[in-house]
Tab-separated table of N, CA and C in Angstrom:
chain	number	residue	atom	x	y	z
A	1	MET	N	0.840	-1.166	0.000
A	1	MET	CA	0.000	0.000	0.000
A	1	MET	C	0.895	1.242	0.000
A	2	SER	N	0.552	2.208	-0.808
A	2	SER	CA	1.359	3.424	-0.857
A	2	SER	C	0.883	4.423	0.203
A	3	TYR	N	1.762	5.361	0.504
A	3	TYR	CA	1.437	6.403	1.469
A	3	TYR	C	2.197	7.665	1.084
A	4	ARG	N	1.777	8.782	1.636
A	4	ARG	CA	2.425	10.069	1.371
A	4	ARG	C	3.489	10.315	2.432
A	5	ILE	N	4.658	10.756	1.972
A	5	ILE	CA	5.743	11.113	2.876
A	5	ILE	C	5.838	12.638	2.928
A	6	VAL	N	5.821	13.186	4.131
A	6	VAL	CA	5.960	14.625	4.330
A	6	VAL	C	7.406	14.886	4.737
A	7	TYR	N	8.127	15.663	3.903
A	7	TYR	CA	9.536	15.958	4.156
A	7	TYR	C	9.737	17.271	4.916
A	8	ASP	N	8.919	18.261	4.632
A	8	ASP	CA	9.099	19.565	5.256
A	8	ASP	C	7.786	20.333	5.222
A	9	LEU	N	7.656	21.293	6.118
A	9	LEU	CA	6.493	22.176	6.181
A	9	LEU	C	6.992	23.614	6.194
A	10	ALA	N	6.217	24.513	5.626
A	10	ALA	CA	6.578	25.934	5.626
A	10	ALA	C	5.306	26.771	5.601
A	11	ALA	N	5.379	27.936	6.235
A	11	ALA	CA	4.230	28.842	6.252
A	11	ALA	C	4.724	30.270	6.103
A	12	THR	N	3.906	31.068	5.456
A	12	THR	CA	4.200	32.488	5.328
A	12	THR	C	2.989	33.288	5.792
A	13	ARG	N	3.282	34.447	6.365
A	13	ARG	CA	2.235	35.306	6.916
A	13	ARG	C	2.210	36.632	6.175
A	14	PHE	N	1.017	37.041	5.790
A	14	PHE	CA	0.789	38.351	5.202
A	14	PHE	C	0.006	39.154	6.238
A	15	SER	N	0.590	40.232	6.731
A	15	SER	CA	-0.096	41.014	7.758
A	15	SER	C	-1.332	41.689	7.172
A	16	ALA	N	-2.331	41.856	7.999
A	16	ALA	CA	-3.562	42.520	7.566
A	16	ALA	C	-3.255	43.938	7.095
A	17	HIS	N	-2.319	44.594	7.763
A	17	HIS	CA	-1.952	45.961	7.376
A	17	HIS	C	-1.393	46.009	5.951
A	18	SER	N	-0.444	45.119	5.622
A	18	SER	CA	0.139	45.135	4.269
A	18	SER	C	-0.895	44.735	3.219
A	19	LEU	N	-1.792	43.824	3.566
A	19	LEU	CA	-2.843	43.440	2.613
A	19	LEU	C	-3.816	44.590	2.384
A	20	ASN	N	-4.167	45.315	3.450
A	20	ASN	CA	-5.067	46.460	3.305
A	20	ASN	C	-4.416	47.594	2.529
A	21	THR	N	-3.108	47.728	2.661
A	21	THR	CA	-2.392	48.734	1.886
A	21	THR	C	-2.439	48.382	0.401
A	22	ALA	N	-2.239	47.112	0.086
A	22	ALA	CA	-2.232	46.673	-1.314
A	22	ALA	C	-3.634	46.567	-1.896
A	23	PHE	N	-4.595	46.153	-1.083
A	23	PHE	CA	-5.962	45.910	-1.564
A	23	PHE	C	-6.967	46.556	-0.605
A	24	PRO	N	-7.057	47.872	-0.599
A	24	PRO	CA	-7.906	48.559	0.392
A	24	PRO	C	-9.393	48.244	0.263
A	25	GLU	N	-9.830	47.807	-0.890
A	25	GLU	CA	-11.255	47.543	-1.077
A	25	GLU	C	-11.707	46.232	-0.422
A	26	HIS	N	-10.769	45.397	0.023
A	26	HIS	CA	-11.146	44.105	0.608
A	26	HIS	C	-11.318	44.142	2.118
A	27	GLY	N	-10.682	45.048	2.802
A	27	GLY	CA	-10.864	45.198	4.242
A	27	GLY	C	-10.435	43.994	5.062
A	28	PHE	N	-9.184	43.606	4.983
A	28	PHE	CA	-8.672	42.501	5.792
A	28	PHE	C	-8.613	42.939	7.247
A	29	TYR	N	-9.085	42.112	8.144
A	29	TYR	CA	-9.085	42.448	9.564
A	29	TYR	C	-8.164	41.536	10.365
A	30	ILE	N	-7.613	40.506	9.714
A	30	ILE	CA	-6.750	39.551	10.395
A	30	ILE	C	-5.663	39.095	9.416
A	31	ASP	N	-4.506	38.735	9.959
A	31	ASP	CA	-3.407	38.265	9.117
A	31	ASP	C	-3.837	37.032	8.323
A	32	GLN	N	-3.247	36.877	7.156
A	32	GLN	CA	-3.554	35.751	6.277
A	32	GLN	C	-2.290	34.902	6.086
A	33	TYR	N	-2.475	33.604	5.939
A	33	TYR	CA	-1.365	32.672	5.865
A	33	TYR	C	-1.472	31.789	4.621
A	34	LEU	N	-0.299	31.364	4.137
A	34	LEU	CA	-0.200	30.307	3.137
A	34	LEU	C	0.618	29.203	3.788
A	35	PHE	N	0.143	27.953	3.681
A	35	PHE	CA	0.815	26.822	4.316
A	35	PHE	C	1.222	25.821	3.235
A	36	PHE	N	2.513	25.502	3.197
A	36	PHE	CA	3.064	24.620	2.167
A	36	PHE	C	3.598	23.333	2.780
A	37	GLU	N	3.584	22.290	1.965
A	37	GLU	CA	4.113	20.996	2.392
A	37	GLU	C	4.991	20.440	1.283
A	38	LEU	N	6.193	19.989	1.648
A	38	LEU	CA	7.070	19.287	0.718
A	38	LEU	C	6.814	17.808	0.929
A	39	GLY	N	6.271	17.156	-0.079
A	39	GLY	CA	5.936	15.750	0.084
A	39	GLY	C	5.827	15.026	-1.233
A	40	GLY	N	5.627	13.730	-1.118
A	40	GLY	CA	5.462	12.889	-2.296
A	40	GLY	C	5.077	11.480	-1.889
A	41	ASP	N	4.736	10.671	-2.861
A	41	ASP	CA	4.334	9.295	-2.603
A	41	ASP	C	5.552	8.398	-2.434
A	42	ASN	N	5.420	7.383	-1.589
A	42	ASN	CA	6.544	6.493	-1.308
A	42	ASN	C	6.899	5.591	-2.484
A	43	ASN	N	6.010	5.424	-3.433
A	43	ASN	CA	6.270	4.485	-4.525
A	43	ASN	C	6.525	5.164	-5.872
A	44	LEU	N	6.813	6.466	-5.869
A	44	LEU	CA	7.143	7.177	-7.101
A	44	LEU	C	8.587	7.659	-7.032
A	45	TYR	N	9.363	7.311	-8.059
A	45	TYR	CA	10.774	7.663	-8.090
A	45	TYR	C	11.105	8.415	-9.368
A	46	GLU	N	12.122	9.263	-9.284
A	46	GLU	CA	12.664	9.917	-10.461
A	46	GLU	C	14.112	9.459	-10.610
A	47	SER	N	14.570	9.378	-11.849
A	47	SER	CA	15.941	8.953	-12.117
A	47	SER	C	16.775	10.140	-12.546
A	48	TYR	N	18.037	10.119	-12.174
A	48	TYR	CA	18.985	11.137	-12.612
A	48	TYR	C	20.359	10.487	-12.706
A	49	SER	N	21.209	11.083	-13.493
A	49	SER	CA	22.550	10.536	-13.704
A	49	SER	C	23.582	11.360	-12.965
A	50	THR	N	24.539	10.661	-12.376
A	50	THR	CA	25.661	11.305	-11.730
A	50	THR	C	26.869	10.382	-11.825
A	51	ASN	N	27.989	10.918	-12.263
A	51	ASN	CA	29.219	10.129	-12.406
A	51	ASN	C	28.986	8.832	-13.179
A	52	ASN	N	28.300	8.942	-14.305
A	52	ASN	CA	28.007	7.796	-15.184
A	52	ASN	C	27.198	6.703	-14.495
A	53	ARG	N	26.456	7.062	-13.456
A	53	ARG	CA	25.574	6.114	-12.779
A	53	ARG	C	24.174	6.675	-12.780
A	54	THR	N	23.198	5.799	-12.894
A	54	THR	CA	21.812	6.220	-12.800
A	54	THR	C	21.362	6.048	-11.359
A	55	MET	N	20.885	7.137	-10.788
A	55	MET	CA	20.434	7.139	-9.401
A	55	MET	C	18.926	7.382	-9.384
A	56	GLN	N	18.295	7.028	-8.285
A	56	GLN	CA	16.866	7.276	-8.115
A	56	GLN	C	16.620	7.903	-6.755
A	57	ARG	N	15.609	8.741	-6.710
A	57	ARG	CA	15.142	9.270	-5.439
A	57	ARG	C	13.638	9.442	-5.536
A	58	ARG	N	13.013	9.476	-4.384
A	58	ARG	CA	11.560	9.634	-4.365
A	58	ARG	C	11.175	11.005	-4.897
A	59	VAL	N	10.098	11.037	-5.658
A	59	VAL	CA	9.575	12.292	-6.195
A	59	VAL	C	8.970	13.089	-5.048
A	60	ARG	N	9.230	14.381	-5.041
A	60	ARG	CA	8.662	15.267	-4.023
A	60	ARG	C	8.506	16.661	-4.617
A	61	ASP	N	7.533	17.383	-4.133
A	61	ASP	CA	7.360	18.762	-4.571
A	61	ASP	C	6.617	19.551	-3.499
A	62	TRP	N	6.742	20.879	-3.604
A	62	TRP	CA	6.046	21.768	-2.690
A	62	TRP	C	4.617	21.946	-3.155
A	63	SER	N	3.691	21.849	-2.238
A	63	SER	CA	2.272	22.049	-2.544
A	63	SER	C	1.678	23.031	-1.544
A	64	LEU	N	0.844	23.920	-2.043
A	64	LEU	CA	0.072	24.805	-1.167
A	64	LEU	C	-1.111	23.982	-0.681
A	65	ILE	N	-1.173	23.725	0.628
A	65	ILE	CA	-2.239	22.846	1.122
A	65	ILE	C	-3.293	23.566	1.943
A	66	ALA	N	-3.010	24.795	2.368
A	66	ALA	CA	-4.016	25.547	3.132
A	66	ALA	C	-3.704	27.029	3.033
A	67	MET	N	-4.776	27.837	3.096
A	67	MET	CA	-4.593	29.283	3.105
A	67	MET	C	-5.771	29.930	3.799
A	68	GLY	N	-5.531	31.110	4.339
A	68	GLY	CA	-6.565	31.851	5.045
A	68	GLY	C	-6.042	32.346	6.376
A	69	SER	N	-6.951	32.657	7.289
A	69	SER	CA	-6.548	33.078	8.634
A	69	SER	C	-5.979	31.866	9.370
A	70	ASP	N	-5.353	32.107	10.519
A	70	ASP	CA	-4.716	30.999	11.234
A	70	ASP	C	-5.699	29.879	11.575
A	71	TRP	N	-6.908	30.215	11.987
A	71	TRP	CA	-7.872	29.168	12.337
A	71	TRP	C	-8.380	28.429	11.096
A	72	GLU	N	-8.487	29.123	9.967
A	72	GLU	CA	-8.912	28.445	8.736
A	72	GLU	C	-7.843	27.461	8.260
A	73	VAL	N	-6.581	27.863	8.382
A	73	VAL	CA	-5.482	26.977	8.005
A	73	VAL	C	-5.468	25.749	8.909
A	74	MET	N	-5.579	25.952	10.205
A	74	MET	CA	-5.550	24.821	11.130
A	74	MET	C	-6.752	23.897	10.925
A	75	ARG	N	-7.903	24.455	10.593
A	75	ARG	CA	-9.076	23.616	10.326
A	75	ARG	C	-8.788	22.657	9.162
A	76	GLN	N	-8.163	23.176	8.110
A	76	GLN	CA	-7.832	22.337	6.954
A	76	GLN	C	-6.767	21.299	7.310
A	77	LEU	N	-5.769	21.699	8.075
A	77	LEU	CA	-4.685	20.781	8.442
A	77	LEU	C	-5.177	19.668	9.361
A	78	VAL	N	-6.104	19.986	10.244
A	78	VAL	CA	-6.680	18.944	11.107
A	78	VAL	C	-7.431	17.926	10.254
A	79	THR	N	-8.090	18.402	9.218
A	79	THR	CA	-8.763	17.479	8.291
A	79	THR	C	-7.747	16.554	7.624
A	80	PHE	N	-6.615	17.110	7.189
A	80	PHE	CA	-5.568	16.292	6.554
A	80	PHE	C	-4.955	15.297	7.529
A	81	SER	N	-4.927	15.636	8.806
A	81	SER	CA	-4.285	14.757	9.785
A	81	SER	C	-4.963	13.392	9.871
A	82	ALA	N	-6.201	13.306	9.448
A	82	ALA	CA	-6.906	12.012	9.461
A	82	ALA	C	-6.191	10.990	8.597
A	83	SER	N	-5.442	11.433	7.587
A	83	SER	CA	-4.691	10.514	6.727
A	83	SER	C	-3.618	9.766	7.505
A	84	CYS	N	-3.150	10.352	8.594
A	84	CYS	CA	-2.126	9.688	9.410
A	84	CYS	C	-2.696	8.468	10.125
A	85	GLU	N	-3.957	8.541	10.527
A	85	GLU	CA	-4.564	7.466	11.314
A	85	GLU	C	-4.585	6.135	10.576
A	86	GLY	N	-4.846	6.158	9.302
A	86	GLY	CA	-4.892	4.918	8.531
A	86	GLY	C	-3.576	4.537	7.899
A	87	GLY	N	-2.524	5.297	8.191
A	87	GLY	CA	-1.209	5.008	7.630
A	87	GLY	C	-1.009	5.587	6.243
A	88	GLY	N	-1.885	6.483	5.831
A	88	GLY	CA	-1.791	7.057	4.495
A	88	GLY	C	-0.830	8.223	4.391
A	89	MET	N	-0.331	8.713	5.528
A	89	MET	CA	0.619	9.828	5.510
A	89	MET	C	1.519	9.710	6.726
A	90	ARG	N	2.793	10.016	6.531
A	90	ARG	CA	3.748	10.024	7.644
A	90	ARG	C	4.904	10.952	7.328
A	91	PHE	N	5.594	11.374	8.379
A	91	PHE	CA	6.766	12.209	8.203
A	91	PHE	C	7.938	11.364	7.734
A	92	SER	N	8.826	11.969	6.982
A	92	SER	CA	10.006	11.281	6.472
A	92	SER	C	10.808	10.700	7.632
A	93	GLY	N	11.192	9.452	7.494
A	93	GLY	CA	11.985	8.780	8.518
A	93	GLY	C	11.180	8.137	9.624
A	94	ALA	N	9.872	8.362	9.661
A	94	ALA	CA	9.024	7.787	10.717
A	94	ALA	C	8.334	6.531	10.194
A	95	SER	N	8.219	5.523	11.040
A	95	SER	CA	7.498	4.316	10.623
A	95	SER	C	5.997	4.547	10.636
A	96	ASP	N	5.556	5.477	11.466
A	96	ASP	CA	4.167	5.932	11.446
A	96	ASP	C	4.116	7.304	12.113
A	97	THR	N	3.053	8.034	11.834
A	97	THR	CA	2.877	9.376	12.391
A	97	THR	C	1.446	9.484	12.892
A	98	SER	N	1.291	9.899	14.139
A	98	SER	CA	-0.059	10.072	14.675
A	98	SER	C	-0.623	11.408	14.201
A	99	ALA	N	-1.934	11.486	14.186
A	99	ALA	CA	-2.597	12.723	13.796
A	99	ALA	C	-2.184	13.857	14.732
A	100	GLU	N	-2.033	13.554	16.010
A	100	GLU	CA	-1.652	14.567	16.990
A	100	GLU	C	-0.259	15.117	16.704
A	101	THR	N	0.664	14.248	16.285
A	101	THR	CA	2.017	14.692	15.940
A	101	THR	C	1.987	15.599	14.723
A	102	TYR	N	1.201	15.226	13.715
A	102	TYR	CA	1.070	16.045	12.511
A	102	TYR	C	0.500	17.422	12.864
A	103	ILE	N	-0.536	17.452	13.661
A	103	ILE	CA	-1.169	18.717	14.057
A	103	ILE	C	-0.186	19.573	14.865
A	104	ARG	N	0.550	18.957	15.783
A	104	ARG	CA	1.507	19.688	16.608
A	104	ARG	C	2.601	20.338	15.746
A	105	LYS	N	3.131	19.591	14.772
A	105	LYS	CA	4.164	20.152	13.897
A	105	LYS	C	3.589	21.257	13.009
A	106	CYS	N	2.385	21.075	12.527
A	106	CYS	CA	1.748	22.102	11.702
A	106	CYS	C	1.495	23.364	12.515
A	107	ARG	N	1.036	23.204	13.747
A	107	ARG	CA	0.775	24.364	14.607
A	107	ARG	C	2.067	25.123	14.883
A	108	ALA	N	3.159	24.402	15.135
A	108	ALA	CA	4.455	25.050	15.381
A	108	ALA	C	4.952	25.767	14.121
A	109	THR	N	4.757	25.171	12.972
A	109	THR	CA	5.163	25.803	11.707
A	109	THR	C	4.360	27.062	11.469
A	110	LEU	N	3.063	27.013	11.724
A	110	LEU	CA	2.205	28.178	11.537
A	110	LEU	C	2.585	29.292	12.519
A	111	ALA	N	2.890	28.932	13.751
A	111	ALA	CA	3.286	29.929	14.754
A	111	ALA	C	4.595	30.606	14.360
A	112	GLY	N	5.452	29.897	13.658
A	112	GLY	CA	6.733	30.461	13.223
A	112	GLY	C	6.719	30.921	11.777
A	113	ALA	N	5.539	31.246	11.262
A	113	ALA	CA	5.414	31.673	9.860
A	113	ALA	C	6.353	32.839	9.567
A	114	VAL	N	6.963	32.802	8.409
A	114	VAL	CA	7.942	33.814	8.016
A	114	VAL	C	7.350	34.754	6.969
A	115	SER	N	8.078	35.808	6.667
A	115	SER	CA	7.639	36.745	5.645
A	115	SER	C	7.689	36.060	4.275
A	116	PRO	N	6.920	36.553	3.323
A	116	PRO	CA	6.956	35.947	1.982
A	116	PRO	C	8.360	35.956	1.381
A	117	GLU	N	9.113	37.024	1.599
A	117	GLU	CA	10.467	37.098	1.051
A	117	GLU	C	11.360	36.014	1.643
A	118	ARG	N	11.276	35.804	2.942
A	118	ARG	CA	12.081	34.779	3.619
A	118	ARG	C	11.690	33.375	3.160
A	119	LEU	N	10.408	33.156	2.955
A	119	LEU	CA	9.952	31.846	2.504
A	119	LEU	C	10.511	31.524	1.124
A	120	LEU	N	10.498	32.495	0.224
A	120	LEU	CA	11.015	32.263	-1.122
A	120	LEU	C	12.507	31.961	-1.083
A	121	GLN	N	13.241	32.570	-0.164
A	121	GLN	CA	14.661	32.257	-0.010
A	121	GLN	C	14.839	30.827	0.490
A	122	LYS	N	14.009	30.418	1.441
A	122	LYS	CA	14.103	29.073	2.004
A	122	LYS	C	13.787	28.017	0.955
A	123	MET	N	12.748	28.268	0.165
A	123	MET	CA	12.334	27.301	-0.839
A	123	MET	C	13.212	27.360	-2.081
A	124	GLY	N	13.883	28.489	-2.274
A	124	GLY	CA	14.723	28.627	-3.456
A	124	GLY	C	13.925	28.640	-4.740
A	125	CYS	N	12.795	29.300	-4.724
A	125	CYS	CA	11.943	29.324	-5.905
A	125	CYS	C	11.280	30.682	-6.021
A	126	GLY	N	10.549	30.858	-7.059
A	126	GLY	CA	9.810	32.082	-7.278
A	126	GLY	C	8.323	31.793	-7.329
A	127	VAL	N	7.555	32.815	-7.107
A	127	VAL	CA	6.105	32.679	-7.136
A	127	VAL	C	5.549	33.745	-8.054
A	128	SER	N	4.579	33.376	-8.851
A	128	SER	CA	3.902	34.374	-9.664
A	128	SER	C	2.439	34.399	-9.269
A	129	LEU	N	1.868	35.563	-9.325
A	129	LEU	CA	0.481	35.753	-8.955
A	129	LEU	C	-0.226	36.377	-10.135
A	130	GLN	N	-1.303	35.751	-10.571
A	130	GLN	CA	-2.088	36.302	-11.658
A	130	GLN	C	-3.425	36.750	-11.106
A	131	ILE	N	-3.735	38.003	-11.339
A	131	ILE	CA	-4.992	38.562	-10.869
A	131	ILE	C	-5.793	38.962	-12.089
A	132	ALA	N	-7.005	38.442	-12.178
A	132	ALA	CA	-7.864	38.757	-13.317
A	132	ALA	C	-8.203	40.236	-13.291
A	133	ARG	N	-8.084	40.867	-14.417
A	133	ARG	CA	-8.427	42.281	-14.517
A	133	ARG	C	-9.910	42.403	-14.777
A	134	SER	N	-10.537	43.212	-13.964
A	134	SER	CA	-11.971	43.398	-14.075
A	134	SER	C	-12.262	44.623	-14.926
A	135	GLU	N	-13.316	44.568	-15.660
A	135	GLU	CA	-13.717	45.700	-16.494
A	135	GLU	C	-14.739	46.589	-15.799
A	136	ILE	N	-14.909	46.366	-14.501
A	136	ILE	CA	-15.859	47.191	-13.757
A	136	ILE	C	-15.252	48.560	-13.473
A	137	GLU	N	-16.097	49.482	-13.058
A	137	GLU	CA	-15.645	50.836	-12.762
A	137	GLU	C	-14.580	50.805	-11.665
A	138	GLY	N	-13.530	51.552	-11.862
A	138	GLY	CA	-12.451	51.609	-10.884
A	138	GLY	C	-11.365	50.592	-11.132
A	139	SER	N	-11.463	49.801	-12.205
A	139	SER	CA	-10.469	48.768	-12.429
A	139	SER	C	-9.099	49.364	-12.745
A	140	SER	N	-9.045	50.532	-13.371
A	140	SER	CA	-7.745	51.142	-13.655
A	140	SER	C	-7.076	51.574	-12.341
A	141	TRP	N	-7.863	52.055	-11.376
A	141	TRP	CA	-7.326	52.403	-10.070
A	141	TRP	C	-6.768	51.157	-9.385
A	142	ARG	N	-7.528	50.053	-9.422
A	142	ARG	CA	-7.105	48.801	-8.803
A	142	ARG	C	-5.843	48.282	-9.481
A	143	GLN	N	-5.812	48.338	-10.814
A	143	GLN	CA	-4.642	47.853	-11.535
A	143	GLN	C	-3.415	48.692	-11.188
A	144	GLY	N	-3.599	49.989	-11.005
A	144	GLY	CA	-2.490	50.843	-10.601
A	144	GLY	C	-1.930	50.427	-9.253
A	145	ASN	N	-2.807	50.073	-8.317
A	145	ASN	CA	-2.355	49.604	-7.000
A	145	ASN	C	-1.611	48.276	-7.118
A	146	ILE	N	-2.115	47.380	-7.941
A	146	ILE	CA	-1.471	46.076	-8.133
A	146	ILE	C	-0.095	46.275	-8.752
A	147	ASP	N	-0.018	47.103	-9.794
A	147	ASP	CA	1.265	47.358	-10.452
A	147	ASP	C	2.264	47.984	-9.482
A	148	ALA	N	1.799	48.904	-8.632
A	148	ALA	CA	2.677	49.542	-7.654
A	148	ALA	C	3.199	48.519	-6.647
A	149	GLU	N	2.335	47.633	-6.182
A	149	GLU	CA	2.743	46.602	-5.224
A	149	GLU	C	3.746	45.643	-5.854
A	150	ILE	N	3.509	45.272	-7.094
A	150	ILE	CA	4.412	44.355	-7.797
A	150	ILE	C	5.774	44.998	-7.973
A	151	SER	N	5.822	46.258	-8.361
A	151	SER	CA	7.109	46.922	-8.570
A	151	SER	C	7.860	47.102	-7.256
A	152	GLN	N	7.148	47.297	-6.142
A	152	GLN	CA	7.793	47.406	-4.832
A	152	GLN	C	8.475	46.109	-4.431
A	153	LYS	N	7.859	44.977	-4.764
A	153	LYS	CA	8.388	43.672	-4.369
A	153	LYS	C	9.433	43.161	-5.346
A	154	GLY	N	9.650	43.875	-6.458
A	154	GLY	CA	10.655	43.436	-7.429
A	154	GLY	C	10.177	42.293	-8.293
A	155	CYS	N	8.866	42.164	-8.474
A	155	CYS	CA	8.297	41.091	-9.268
A	155	CYS	C	7.974	41.625	-10.654
A	156	THR	N	7.556	40.721	-11.505
A	156	THR	CA	7.106	41.116	-12.829
A	156	THR	C	5.664	40.692	-12.972
A	157	SER	N	4.894	41.454	-13.707
A	157	SER	CA	3.497	41.077	-13.949
A	157	SER	C	3.406	40.464	-15.320
A	158	GLY	N	2.423	39.582	-15.484
A	158	GLY	CA	2.319	38.910	-16.768
A	158	GLY	C	0.955	38.529	-17.125
C-alpha cells in the first residue's frame, strides 16, 4: 500500500496591514497565511545521472495545502491529519505518524510563519500571482495599486 511522505512544512504570513495597503477595497481584519508541504508518494521515483551512474530518489514537490486566517489553516490541516490514522501519511523517517504529531508540527510551523520574502529564499523558488483584470468601474485604479505593489516587491506582472 502506498502512502504520502511529508519531508518539510513551511508557512508564510501576510499582515492585515500590508494586505489592506495593497488591496484597500477588501478590508482585511486579520493576518492571512499560506501553508506549504514538501511531500510525495513512497512508490514514485525519479531517475537522474551522476558520475556515469543512474540514481533514483523519491519524487517530491512543494504544494500549497491551506490558506486563510490561522484558524482556517488549522481547520484544513486537522482534516488532513486524518490521513495519518490509517497510515496514508507520515513524516520522512518515521514508521508511522499520529494525527496529533502532525497537528503539533503544523501548529508550530504556523506559529513560526515567516515573511513571503524569507519563505522564497528558504524554498529557493519564485512565485507568480495572476490577478484577473476586471472591467468594472475603478479597475484602472485597482490595476495601478497592483502594479505599484508588484514593482515594490521586485516582481514582474504577466
